[in-house]
């Protein structure tokens, strides 16, 4: 039985998708999901596509550009929140949509949480927040400051969730509580039992409530 000839240098393998930036980014995201950021690069993507690594440079400058593109791809995948006119509902909806997109790709999410967006399409979350704030009556300057602060709080909360993982088991909680209880720091000792626990859902919900309270406290006309 004859075997098909090997792919031509720089050409996709037989049956492989046409080489485009979107295809390269999709393959890279899949590899990060499976193997992590460190294991994903130009060579690994080229190998999966069956092409010479040099051919990828027609579409992405280098690994940094590829990682930026992966981050932007996740940002553009965020489900658009349809504004309701209710500030509380809209800000919470935007936050939960952002979180869902990040948790769908936990190994790639650090790229989103540590890099600025590089395409206009990736500014969708900023646009959504700005729309809510401008509709609520904030001026352009304050809306921008507030949007950046809200995104920073959202990103920081998600980064901690991804770094910490899920709820601690009882043994870990007991160990942490004992350590905090014997820390010698009076305030830390006073809250050792609560500080020893970490509930991602509760932390995220509290962050949203705190953010909304802060926004409402600075709304035009607020006392």
mmCIF file of C-alpha atoms in Angstrom:
data_model
loop_
_atom_site.group_PDB
_atom_site.id
_atom_site.type_symbol
_atom_site.label_atom_id
_atom_site.label_comp_id
_atom_site.label_asym_id
_atom_site.label_seq_id
_atom_site.Cartn_x
_atom_site.Cartn_y
_atom_site.Cartn_z
ATOM 1 C CA UNK A 1 0.000 0.000 0.000
ATOM 2 C CA UNK A 2 1.482 3.358 -1.037
ATOM 3 C CA UNK A 3 1.910 6.150 1.487
ATOM 4 C CA UNK A 4 1.234 9.827 0.748
ATOM 5 C CA UNK A 5 4.304 11.984 0.162
ATOM 6 C CA UNK A 6 5.484 14.113 3.078
ATOM 7 C CA UNK A 7 4.193 17.689 3.156
ATOM 8 C CA UNK A 8 6.187 20.196 1.135
ATOM 9 C CA UNK A 9 8.436 22.432 3.182
ATOM 10 C CA UNK A 10 6.349 25.273 4.615
ATOM 11 C CA UNK A 11 3.094 23.749 3.371
ATOM 12 C CA UNK A 12 0.311 22.300 5.574
ATOM 13 C CA UNK A 13 0.016 18.531 5.645
ATOM 14 C CA UNK A 14 -2.577 16.939 3.368
ATOM 15 C CA UNK A 15 -6.033 17.672 4.751
ATOM 16 C CA UNK A 16 -4.757 20.257 7.240
ATOM 17 C CA UNK A 17 -6.493 23.655 7.416
ATOM 18 C CA UNK A 18 -5.072 26.515 5.361
ATOM 19 C CA UNK A 19 -2.432 28.345 7.336
ATOM 20 C CA UNK A 20 -3.792 31.614 8.732
ATOM 21 C CA UNK A 21 -3.228 33.618 11.896
ATOM 22 C CA UNK A 22 -6.572 32.431 13.288
ATOM 23 C CA UNK A 23 -5.681 28.780 12.674
ATOM 24 C CA UNK A 24 -2.284 29.211 14.335
ATOM 25 C CA UNK A 25 -3.862 30.894 17.365
ATOM 26 C CA UNK A 26 -6.528 28.186 17.666
ATOM 27 C CA UNK A 27 -3.888 25.443 17.628
ATOM 28 C CA UNK A 28 -1.764 27.334 20.170
ATOM 29 C CA UNK A 29 -4.726 27.771 22.522
ATOM 30 C CA UNK A 30 -5.515 24.066 22.279
ATOM 31 C CA UNK A 31 -1.917 23.183 23.106
ATOM 32 C CA UNK A 32 -1.868 25.554 26.080
ATOM 33 C CA UNK A 33 -5.109 24.027 27.367
ATOM 34 C CA UNK A 34 -3.491 20.584 27.213
ATOM 35 C CA UNK A 35 0.172 21.198 27.987
ATOM 36 C CA UNK A 36 0.531 24.725 29.393
ATOM 37 C CA UNK A 37 2.094 27.981 28.209
ATOM 38 C CA UNK A 38 5.734 26.934 28.640
ATOM 39 C CA UNK A 39 5.275 23.871 26.428
ATOM 40 C CA UNK A 40 3.633 25.818 23.603
ATOM 41 C CA UNK A 41 5.597 27.708 20.983
ATOM 42 C CA UNK A 42 6.240 28.178 17.303
ATOM 43 C CA UNK A 43 7.814 24.761 16.870
ATOM 44 C CA UNK A 44 5.093 22.823 18.676
ATOM 45 C CA UNK A 45 2.356 24.601 16.718
ATOM 46 C CA UNK A 46 4.180 24.075 13.423
ATOM 47 C CA UNK A 47 4.653 20.392 14.233
ATOM 48 C CA UNK A 48 0.940 19.891 14.852
ATOM 49 C CA UNK A 49 0.109 21.718 11.622
ATOM 50 C CA UNK A 50 2.707 19.741 9.680
ATOM 51 C CA UNK A 51 4.585 22.794 8.427
ATOM 52 C CA UNK A 52 8.034 24.309 8.724
ATOM 53 C CA UNK A 53 8.176 26.632 11.779
ATOM 54 C CA UNK A 54 9.442 29.419 9.511
ATOM 55 C CA UNK A 55 6.099 29.513 7.697
ATOM 56 C CA UNK A 56 4.381 30.671 10.888
ATOM 57 C CA UNK A 57 6.382 33.900 10.813
ATOM 58 C CA UNK A 58 4.302 35.039 7.845
ATOM 59 C CA UNK A 59 1.392 35.316 10.283
ATOM 60 C CA UNK A 60 2.895 35.909 13.765
ATOM 61 C CA UNK A 61 6.104 37.751 14.622
ATOM 62 C CA UNK A 62 7.318 35.472 17.405
ATOM 63 C CA UNK A 63 6.128 33.567 20.463
ATOM 64 C CA UNK A 64 5.297 36.777 22.328
ATOM 65 C CA UNK A 65 3.065 37.890 19.477
ATOM 66 C CA UNK A 66 1.460 34.445 19.461
ATOM 67 C CA UNK A 67 0.760 34.584 23.198
ATOM 68 C CA UNK A 68 -0.699 38.088 22.819
ATOM 69 C CA UNK A 69 -2.960 36.752 20.083
ATOM 70 C CA UNK A 70 -4.093 33.860 22.294
ATOM 71 C CA UNK A 71 -4.946 36.321 25.071
ATOM 72 C CA UNK A 72 -6.935 38.450 22.642
ATOM 73 C CA UNK A 73 -8.742 35.353 21.358
ATOM 74 C CA UNK A 74 -9.953 34.560 24.871
ATOM 75 C CA UNK A 75 -11.034 38.170 25.416
ATOM 76 C CA UNK A 76 -13.012 38.194 22.175
ATOM 77 C CA UNK A 77 -14.694 34.917 23.172
ATOM 78 C CA UNK A 78 -16.370 36.559 26.178
ATOM 79 C CA UNK A 79 -20.134 36.403 25.797
ATOM 80 C CA UNK A 80 -21.443 39.908 25.211
ATOM 81 C CA UNK A 81 -23.666 41.072 28.042
ATOM 82 C CA UNK A 82 -26.888 42.655 26.807
ATOM 83 C CA UNK A 83 -27.432 45.838 28.845
ATOM 84 C CA UNK A 84 -30.581 45.880 30.960
ATOM 85 C CA UNK A 85 -30.317 49.419 32.285
ATOM 86 C CA UNK A 86 -29.877 48.043 35.811
ATOM 87 C CA UNK A 87 -26.357 48.966 36.941
ATOM 88 C CA UNK A 88 -26.102 46.111 39.459
ATOM 89 C CA UNK A 89 -27.262 43.469 36.983
ATOM 90 C CA UNK A 90 -25.104 44.791 34.163
ATOM 91 C CA UNK A 91 -21.830 45.051 36.104
ATOM 92 C CA UNK A 92 -22.369 41.595 37.610
ATOM 93 C CA UNK A 93 -23.199 40.136 34.193
ATOM 94 C CA UNK A 94 -20.025 41.538 32.649
ATOM 95 C CA UNK A 95 -17.912 40.196 35.523
ATOM 96 C CA UNK A 96 -19.392 36.704 35.365
ATOM 97 C CA UNK A 97 -18.980 36.542 31.578
ATOM 98 C CA UNK A 98 -15.301 37.516 31.963
ATOM 99 C CA UNK A 99 -14.827 34.874 34.642
ATOM 100 C CA UNK A 100 -16.487 32.164 32.538
ATOM 101 C CA UNK A 101 -14.141 32.858 29.615
ATOM 102 C CA UNK A 102 -11.074 32.776 31.883
ATOM 103 C CA UNK A 103 -12.079 29.562 33.650
ATOM 104 C CA UNK A 104 -12.825 27.891 30.306
ATOM 105 C CA UNK A 105 -9.063 28.083 29.635
ATOM 106 C CA UNK A 106 -7.417 28.022 33.081
ATOM 107 C CA UNK A 107 -3.929 27.295 31.741
ATOM 108 C CA UNK A 108 -4.136 30.129 29.214
ATOM 109 C CA UNK A 109 -5.980 32.584 31.467
ATOM 110 C CA UNK A 110 -2.749 34.031 32.951
ATOM 111 C CA UNK A 111 -2.070 35.474 29.489
ATOM 112 C CA UNK A 112 -5.337 37.413 29.701
ATOM 113 C CA UNK A 113 -4.734 38.480 33.282
ATOM 114 C CA UNK A 114 -1.168 39.721 32.790
ATOM 115 C CA UNK A 115 -1.168 41.279 29.304
ATOM 116 C CA UNK A 116 -2.955 44.341 27.899
ATOM 117 C CA UNK A 117 -5.298 43.763 24.940
ATOM 118 C CA UNK A 118 -3.616 44.151 21.546
ATOM 119 C CA UNK A 119 -6.601 44.398 19.190
ATOM 120 C CA UNK A 120 -9.653 46.631 19.228
ATOM 121 C CA UNK A 121 -11.897 43.549 19.330
ATOM 122 C CA UNK A 122 -10.302 42.594 22.649
ATOM 123 C CA UNK A 123 -11.545 45.860 24.181
ATOM 124 C CA UNK A 124 -15.086 44.445 24.345
ATOM 125 C CA UNK A 125 -15.062 44.093 28.181
ATOM 126 C CA UNK A 126 -13.883 47.703 28.529
ATOM 127 C CA UNK A 127 -16.597 48.838 26.118
ATOM 128 C CA UNK A 128 -19.268 47.002 28.103
ATOM 129 C CA UNK A 129 -18.194 48.551 31.410
ATOM 130 C CA UNK A 130 -17.829 52.025 29.918
ATOM 131 C CA UNK A 131 -21.328 51.792 28.433
ATOM 132 C CA UNK A 132 -22.795 50.996 31.856
ATOM 133 C CA UNK A 133 -20.898 53.831 33.546
ATOM 134 C CA UNK A 134 -21.652 56.459 30.916
ATOM 135 C CA UNK A 135 -25.318 55.454 30.943
ATOM 136 C CA UNK A 136 -25.309 55.866 34.733
ATOM 137 C CA UNK A 137 -24.220 59.484 34.281
ATOM 138 C CA UNK A 138 -20.473 59.389 34.927
ATOM 139 C CA UNK A 139 -18.327 61.782 32.920
ATOM 140 C CA UNK A 140 -15.780 60.410 30.411
ATOM 141 C CA UNK A 141 -12.740 60.923 32.636
ATOM 142 C CA UNK A 142 -14.214 59.302 35.720
ATOM 143 C CA UNK A 143 -15.747 56.496 33.638
ATOM 144 C CA UNK A 144 -12.289 55.595 32.312
ATOM 145 C CA UNK A 145 -10.691 55.685 35.781
ATOM 146 C CA UNK A 146 -13.507 53.592 37.202
ATOM 147 C CA UNK A 147 -13.438 51.085 34.331
ATOM 148 C CA UNK A 148 -9.712 50.538 34.838
ATOM 149 C CA UNK A 149 -10.169 50.117 38.588
ATOM 150 C CA UNK A 150 -13.030 47.652 38.138
ATOM 151 C CA UNK A 151 -11.057 45.591 35.627
ATOM 152 C CA UNK A 152 -8.010 45.601 37.917
ATOM 153 C CA UNK A 153 -10.109 44.279 40.804
ATOM 154 C CA UNK A 154 -11.766 41.688 38.565
ATOM 155 C CA UNK A 155 -8.451 40.511 37.113
ATOM 156 C CA UNK A 156 -6.792 40.362 40.533
ATOM 157 C CA UNK A 157 -9.627 38.283 41.969
ATOM 158 C CA UNK A 158 -9.510 35.861 39.042
ATOM 159 C CA UNK A 159 -5.726 35.617 39.205
ATOM 160 C CA UNK A 160 -5.933 34.627 42.867
ATOM 161 C CA UNK A 161 -8.646 32.072 42.112
ATOM 162 C CA UNK A 162 -6.579 30.454 39.368
ATOM 163 C CA UNK A 163 -3.411 30.456 41.462
ATOM 164 C CA UNK A 164 -5.114 29.135 44.602
ATOM 165 C CA UNK A 165 -7.419 26.587 43.004
ATOM 166 C CA UNK A 166 -10.635 25.252 44.460
ATOM 167 C CA UNK A 167 -11.776 25.121 48.071
ATOM 168 C CA UNK A 168 -9.184 23.868 50.569
ATOM 169 C CA UNK A 169 -9.725 20.432 52.085
ATOM 170 C CA UNK A 170 -10.248 20.118 55.833
ATOM 171 C CA UNK A 171 -6.652 19.089 56.535
ATOM 172 C CA UNK A 172 -5.312 22.131 54.697
ATOM 173 C CA UNK A 173 -7.769 24.411 56.478
ATOM 174 C CA UNK A 174 -6.732 23.037 59.873
ATOM 175 C CA UNK A 175 -3.048 23.490 59.047
ATOM 176 C CA UNK A 176 -3.559 27.055 57.836
ATOM 177 C CA UNK A 177 -5.710 27.966 60.833
ATOM 178 C CA UNK A 178 -3.056 26.666 63.225
ATOM 179 C CA UNK A 179 -0.356 28.629 61.413
ATOM 180 C CA UNK A 180 -2.367 31.853 61.452
ATOM 181 C CA UNK A 181 -3.360 31.282 65.073
ATOM 182 C CA UNK A 182 0.274 31.074 66.085
ATOM 183 C CA UNK A 183 1.486 33.878 63.832
ATOM 184 C CA UNK A 184 1.871 36.438 66.596
ATOM 185 C CA UNK A 185 -0.109 38.992 64.575
ATOM 186 C CA UNK A 186 -3.160 39.935 66.721
ATOM 187 C CA UNK A 187 -5.465 40.850 63.830
ATOM 188 C CA UNK A 188 -4.499 37.746 61.846
ATOM 189 C CA UNK A 189 -5.033 35.582 64.924
ATOM 190 C CA UNK A 190 -8.482 37.116 65.458
ATOM 191 C CA UNK A 191 -9.659 35.988 62.004
ATOM 192 C CA UNK A 192 -7.573 32.804 61.705
ATOM 193 C CA UNK A 193 -10.585 30.537 61.146
ATOM 194 C CA UNK A 194 -11.966 32.623 58.284
ATOM 195 C CA UNK A 195 -8.566 33.432 56.823
ATOM 196 C CA UNK A 196 -7.729 29.730 56.632
ATOM 197 C CA UNK A 197 -10.603 29.100 54.213
ATOM 198 C CA UNK A 198 -10.903 30.084 50.557
ATOM 199 C CA UNK A 199 -14.187 29.837 48.642
ATOM 200 C CA UNK A 200 -13.727 31.103 45.047
ATOM 201 C CA UNK A 201 -17.446 31.634 44.452
ATOM 202 C CA UNK A 202 -17.908 33.580 47.680
ATOM 203 C CA UNK A 203 -14.791 35.667 47.002
ATOM 204 C CA UNK A 204 -16.008 36.521 43.501
ATOM 205 C CA UNK A 205 -19.509 37.407 44.682
ATOM 206 C CA UNK A 206 -18.062 39.648 47.399
ATOM 207 C CA UNK A 207 -15.790 41.374 44.880
ATOM 208 C CA UNK A 208 -18.798 42.132 42.661
ATOM 209 C CA UNK A 209 -20.856 43.471 45.570
ATOM 210 C CA UNK A 210 -17.939 45.626 46.749
ATOM 211 C CA UNK A 211 -17.409 46.978 43.226
ATOM 212 C CA UNK A 212 -21.072 47.868 42.789
ATOM 213 C CA UNK A 213 -21.186 49.576 46.193
ATOM 214 C CA UNK A 214 -18.118 51.616 45.246
ATOM 215 C CA UNK A 215 -19.634 52.648 41.917
ATOM 216 C CA UNK A 216 -22.956 53.589 43.504
ATOM 217 C CA UNK A 217 -21.159 55.613 46.163
ATOM 218 C CA UNK A 218 -19.609 57.809 43.462
ATOM 219 C CA UNK A 219 -22.641 58.133 41.207
ATOM 220 C CA UNK A 220 -23.677 61.679 40.318
ATOM 221 C CA UNK A 221 -26.060 62.872 43.007
ATOM 222 C CA UNK A 222 -25.051 60.214 45.542
ATOM 223 C CA UNK A 223 -24.901 61.480 49.114
#
